[in-house]
Coordinates of C-alpha atoms and ligand atoms in Angstrom, one line a residue:
M1 CA 209.3 -73.0 -3.5
M2 CA 211.1 -74.7 -0.3
N3 CA 208.8 -76.0 2.1
K4 CA 209.1 -74.8 6.0
L5 CA 207.1 -77.7 7.3
F6 CA 209.1 -77.2 10.6
S7 CA 209.3 -72.9 11.0
D8 CA 210.0 -72.3 14.5
Q9 CA 210.2 -74.9 15.7
T10 CA 213.9 -76.2 17.9
V11 CA 215.4 -79.8 17.4
L12 CA 218.3 -81.1 19.8
I13 CA 221.0 -83.5 18.8
S14 CA 223.1 -85.4 20.2
G15 CA 225.9 -86.1 18.7
G16 CA 225.1 -83.8 16.2
I17 CA 228.4 -83.9 14.7
G18 CA 228.4 -86.8 13.7
D19 CA 227.4 -88.5 10.3
I20 CA 223.7 -89.4 10.3
G21 CA 223.5 -86.4 13.7
Y22 CA 224.3 -83.7 11.2
A23 CA 223.0 -85.3 8.2
T24 CA 219.8 -85.5 9.5
A25 CA 220.6 -81.3 11.2
T26 CA 220.9 -80.4 8.0
E27 CA 216.6 -82.1 6.1
F28 CA 215.9 -80.5 9.6
A29 CA 217.5 -77.6 8.2
K30 CA 216.5 -77.5 4.5
L31 CA 212.3 -77.8 5.9
G32 CA 213.1 -74.7 8.6
A33 CA 213.9 -75.4 12.1
N34 CA 216.2 -74.5 14.2
I35 CA 219.3 -76.8 15.1
A36 CA 220.9 -77.3 18.5
L37 CA 223.3 -79.6 18.3
C38 CA 226.3 -81.2 20.7
D39 CA 229.0 -84.0 20.4
L40 CA 232.2 -84.1 21.7
L41 CA 233.9 -81.4 19.4
P42 CA 235.6 -78.3 21.3
E43 CA 233.5 -75.7 19.6
A44 CA 236.3 -73.2 17.4
E45 CA 236.3 -76.7 15.6
A46 CA 232.3 -77.2 15.2
T47 CA 232.3 -73.6 13.5
G48 CA 232.1 -74.5 9.4
L49 CA 229.2 -77.5 10.6
V50 CA 227.1 -74.1 11.8
N51 CA 227.9 -71.9 8.8
G52 CA 226.5 -75.1 7.2
L53 CA 223.6 -75.4 8.4
T54 CA 222.5 -71.7 8.8
A55 CA 223.8 -71.6 5.5
Y56 CA 220.0 -72.7 5.2
G57 CA 218.6 -69.6 7.1
V58 CA 218.0 -70.7 10.3
A59 CA 219.4 -70.4 13.7
C60 CA 221.5 -73.2 14.9
S61 CA 223.8 -73.7 18.2
Y62 CA 226.3 -76.1 18.7
Q63 CA 227.7 -76.9 23.0
Q64 CA 231.0 -79.0 23.3
L65 CA 229.5 -82.0 25.2
D66 CA 229.4 -85.7 27.2
V67 CA 226.3 -87.0 26.9
T68 CA 226.9 -88.9 30.0
D69 CA 227.2 -86.1 32.1
A70 CA 223.1 -85.4 32.9
K71 CA 223.7 -82.2 34.4
A72 CA 226.0 -81.0 31.8
V73 CA 222.9 -82.3 29.2
Q74 CA 220.1 -80.1 31.7
A75 CA 222.0 -76.5 31.0
W76 CA 222.1 -77.7 27.2
V77 CA 218.8 -77.8 27.0
L78 CA 217.9 -75.6 29.0
G79 CA 220.2 -73.0 28.2
T80 CA 218.6 -73.9 24.3
E81 CA 215.6 -73.0 25.6
K82 CA 216.3 -69.5 26.6
R83 CA 218.4 -69.0 23.1
M84 CA 216.3 -70.4 21.0
G85 CA 212.8 -71.6 22.2
I86 CA 212.0 -74.7 23.5
A87 CA 213.0 -78.0 21.7
S88 CA 209.7 -79.2 20.5
I89 CA 211.8 -82.3 18.5
I90 CA 214.4 -84.5 20.2
I91 CA 216.8 -86.9 19.1
A92 CA 218.7 -89.2 20.8
N93 CA 221.1 -89.5 18.3
A94 CA 225.1 -89.5 20.0
A95 CA 226.7 -93.5 20.7
T96 CA 229.5 -95.0 19.8
A97 CA 230.7 -98.4 19.9
T98 CA 233.8 -101.1 21.0
Q99 CA 234.2 -104.2 18.9
A100 CA 235.7 -106.4 21.2
G101 CA 234.4 -109.4 22.1
I102 CA 232.3 -109.8 25.3
H103 CA 236.0 -111.3 27.2
E104 CA 237.1 -109.0 25.7
I105 CA 235.8 -105.6 26.2
T106 CA 237.0 -103.9 30.0
P107 CA 234.6 -103.6 32.6
E108 CA 234.9 -99.8 31.9
Q109 CA 234.2 -99.8 28.1
W110 CA 231.3 -102.2 28.9
S111 CA 229.8 -99.6 31.3
R112 CA 231.8 -96.1 28.9
E113 CA 229.4 -97.6 26.3
L114 CA 226.8 -98.3 27.8
S115 CA 226.3 -95.2 29.9
V116 CA 227.2 -92.8 26.4
N117 CA 223.8 -95.3 24.3
L118 CA 221.9 -96.0 27.1
D119 CA 221.8 -93.5 30.2
G120 CA 223.0 -90.0 28.0
A121 CA 220.1 -90.7 25.5
F122 CA 217.8 -91.0 29.2
Y123 CA 218.8 -87.6 30.2
L124 CA 218.4 -85.8 27.6
T125 CA 214.7 -87.3 26.6
Q126 CA 214.0 -87.6 30.3
C127 CA 214.8 -83.5 30.9
A128 CA 213.7 -81.8 27.1
T129 CA 210.3 -83.9 28.0
A130 CA 210.1 -82.7 31.3
R131 CA 210.3 -79.5 30.0
L132 CA 207.2 -80.0 26.9
V133 CA 204.9 -81.5 29.5
E134 CA 205.9 -78.6 32.2
M135 CA 204.5 -76.6 29.4
G136 CA 202.0 -77.7 27.2
L137 CA 203.2 -78.6 24.9
A138 CA 203.7 -81.3 22.2
G139 CA 206.5 -83.0 21.2
R140 CA 208.3 -85.5 19.4
V141 CA 211.1 -88.1 20.3
V142 CA 213.1 -90.1 17.6
F143 CA 215.9 -92.4 19.6
V144 CA 218.4 -93.8 17.1
G145 CA 219.2 -97.0 17.6
S146 CA 220.2 -99.8 15.8
W147 CA 219.1 -103.6 14.1
A148 CA 222.3 -104.8 16.6
G149 CA 219.4 -104.2 19.1
V150 CA 217.7 -106.3 17.4
K151 CA 219.8 -109.2 16.3
V152 CA 222.7 -110.9 18.8
H153 CA 226.6 -109.1 17.3
P154 CA 229.3 -110.9 19.4
H155 CA 231.6 -109.0 18.7
I156 CA 230.2 -105.5 19.8
P157 CA 227.8 -106.7 22.5
A158 CA 228.3 -103.6 25.1
Y159 CA 226.4 -101.9 22.0
S160 CA 223.7 -104.9 21.2
V161 CA 222.8 -104.6 24.5
S162 CA 222.8 -100.4 24.1
K163 CA 220.5 -100.7 21.8
A164 CA 218.0 -103.5 22.3
G165 CA 218.0 -101.3 26.2
L166 CA 217.4 -98.1 24.1
T167 CA 214.2 -100.0 22.4
M168 CA 213.0 -100.8 25.9
L169 CA 213.1 -96.9 26.7
C170 CA 211.6 -95.9 24.0
K171 CA 208.6 -98.5 24.7
C172 CA 208.5 -96.9 28.5
L173 CA 208.8 -93.0 27.9
A174 CA 206.2 -93.7 25.0
L175 CA 203.7 -94.7 27.1
E176 CA 204.6 -92.4 29.8
L177 CA 204.4 -89.4 27.3
A178 CA 201.0 -90.5 25.0
P179 CA 198.9 -88.4 26.5
H180 CA 200.1 -85.6 26.4
N181 CA 201.1 -85.5 22.8
I182 CA 204.8 -86.2 22.2
L183 CA 205.1 -88.8 20.7
V184 CA 208.7 -91.5 20.9
N185 CA 210.1 -94.0 18.1
E186 CA 212.9 -95.3 17.0
I187 CA 215.1 -95.7 14.3
A188 CA 216.9 -98.7 14.0
P189 CA 219.1 -98.1 11.0
G190 CA 221.2 -101.3 9.6
Y191 CA 224.8 -100.9 7.8
V192 CA 225.4 -97.3 6.6
A193 CA 228.1 -96.1 4.4
A194 CA 229.2 -93.1 6.8
G195 CA 229.5 -92.9 10.9
L196 CA 230.1 -95.8 13.0
S197 CA 230.4 -98.2 10.1
G198 CA 232.1 -96.2 7.7
R199 CA 235.2 -95.6 9.6
V200 CA 235.6 -99.9 10.0
W201 CA 234.7 -100.7 6.5
K202 CA 237.4 -97.5 5.8
E203 CA 240.0 -99.8 8.0
H204 CA 238.9 -102.6 7.0
P205 CA 238.9 -102.8 2.8
G206 CA 236.8 -105.8 1.2
E207 CA 234.5 -104.9 3.8
K208 CA 232.2 -103.6 3.1
E209 CA 231.0 -105.2 0.0
K210 CA 230.6 -108.9 2.0
S211 CA 228.5 -106.6 4.0
I212 CA 226.6 -105.5 1.0
Q213 CA 226.2 -109.2 0.3
K214 CA 224.9 -110.0 3.3
V215 CA 221.7 -107.1 2.8
P216 CA 218.7 -108.8 1.4
V217 CA 218.7 -105.5 -0.6
R218 CA 222.0 -105.5 -1.3
Q219 CA 222.8 -102.5 -0.8
V220 CA 223.8 -100.5 2.4
M221 CA 222.7 -96.6 2.9
T222 CA 223.6 -93.8 3.2
A223 CA 223.6 -91.0 6.4
E224 CA 221.3 -89.1 4.4
E225 CA 218.7 -91.9 3.7
V226 CA 218.1 -92.4 7.4
A227 CA 217.8 -88.7 8.5
V228 CA 214.9 -88.6 5.5
Q229 CA 213.9 -90.9 8.0
I230 CA 214.2 -89.5 11.2
V231 CA 212.4 -86.9 9.5
Y232 CA 209.6 -88.5 8.4
L233 CA 209.1 -89.9 11.8
C234 CA 208.7 -86.1 13.6
H235 CA 206.0 -85.0 10.4
P236 CA 203.0 -82.9 11.8
Q237 CA 201.1 -86.1 9.9
N238 CA 202.3 -88.4 11.7
K239 CA 199.6 -88.5 13.8
H240 CA 199.6 -92.6 16.1
M241 CA 202.7 -93.9 16.3
T242 CA 204.7 -94.1 19.7
G243 CA 206.8 -96.8 21.5
A244 CA 207.4 -98.1 17.1
T245 CA 211.4 -99.1 16.2
F246 CA 211.3 -98.9 12.8
L247 CA 213.8 -101.4 11.2
M248 CA 215.7 -99.7 7.8
D249 CA 217.8 -102.7 7.7
G250 CA 217.1 -103.9 4.1
G251 CA 216.0 -106.9 5.3
L252 CA 219.1 -107.7 7.8
S253 CA 216.8 -108.4 11.1
L254 CA 215.0 -110.7 9.3
L255 CA 217.8 -113.0 8.4
Ligands
NAD1 N1 227.1 -95.9 10.7 C1 225.9 -97.5 10.7 O1 226.2 -98.1 10.6 C2 225.1 -96.6 11.9 C3 224.2 -98.0 11.9 C4 223.1 -98.5 12.6 C5 222.7 -97.4 13.5 N2 223.9 -96.5 13.9 C6 223.2 -95.7 14.6 O2 223.6 -94.3 14.5 C7 223.8 -92.7 15.2 C8 224.4 -91.9 14.9 O3 225.9 -93.1 14.7 P1 227.2 -92.7 13.0 O4 227.4 -93.6 12.0 O5 226.9 -91.0 12.2 O6 228.1 -92.5 13.9 P2 229.6 -90.8 14.1 O7 230.6 -91.4 15.0 O8 229.8 -90.6 13.2 O9 228.7 -90.0 14.8 C9 228.1 -90.9 16.6 C10 228.1 -88.7 17.0 O10 228.8 -89.7 18.8 C11 229.3 -88.0 19.0 N3 229.1 -88.9 20.3 C12 229.6 -90.6 21.2 N4 230.1 -90.2 22.4 C13 229.4 -88.4 22.8 C14 229.4 -88.4 24.2 N5 230.1 -89.6 25.3 N6 228.8 -87.6 24.1 C15 228.4 -86.5 23.4 N7 228.6 -87.2 21.8 C16 229.3 -88.5 21.9 C17 230.8 -88.3 18.1 O11 231.2 -87.5 18.6 C18 229.4 -88.8 17.1 O12 230.2 -87.3 16.5 C19 224.6 -93.8 16.7 O13 223.7 -94.1 17.9 C20 224.3 -95.1 15.7 O14 224.3 -96.4 17.0 C21 224.7 -96.2 12.7

């Protein structure tokens, strides 16, 4: 019989149509959670993905929005609460990565990347956790960071800086919310054979194998493996970890 660990809970996932976001939604749906996704894709084009989640017998909604629009994020959080109940699990996952070094990246690209990856995560978690505090409810927040926030990545500086910022946002929010029984953690994957890295590897054949050889455990991970770890951070038995960054990078950051 399927374990319905998260029955009657609602999970918000930004960038939920992306590879890691959707894999995370699927893991939560399998465990009985209702799912609210947002992403840039028009709603009509997300129908198949929404149906893929409702097949697990849960409610699922999708909203097209840009996470850099604080008002739109707030409207999504409050609208989801009306339709599906207050979200007790919040996954800040949306991100972009611009491959351009410090002297190549334009000020507009720099600002956009910081805005999507850091401001967007702030808008979502600020609004959604404020509602939990108002209602006196417990909750879980997971930021999807990256090992690029720990190790210098000169070819993607804005991404690297945004992910380092996310780590400190995680700690600030964790301390603020600890007395409210809202635990806040970050997962920082290394190379994932999907999403952002997956697309780079498709464009540059041979890069995937080179990346695998760089990883101390000589493996890259799947989006599903990242998703399982995100769910683990939200497990009810995890009652004491907060403000932590979980490096899931096969040892890359040790080099
Ligand atoms: N793939 C990797 O190797 C890897 C490694 C470490 C960390 N990560 C992190 O995992 C998370 C998910 O990335 P992914 O690899 O699944 O990539 P992805 O591109 O498949 O998913 C990211 C999603 O975010 C959405 N998004 C981008 N800008 C947005 C905006 N302004 N508003 C709303 N949605 C927006 C995209 O449309 C996309 O669907 C990101 O935070 C990324 O930094 C990925």
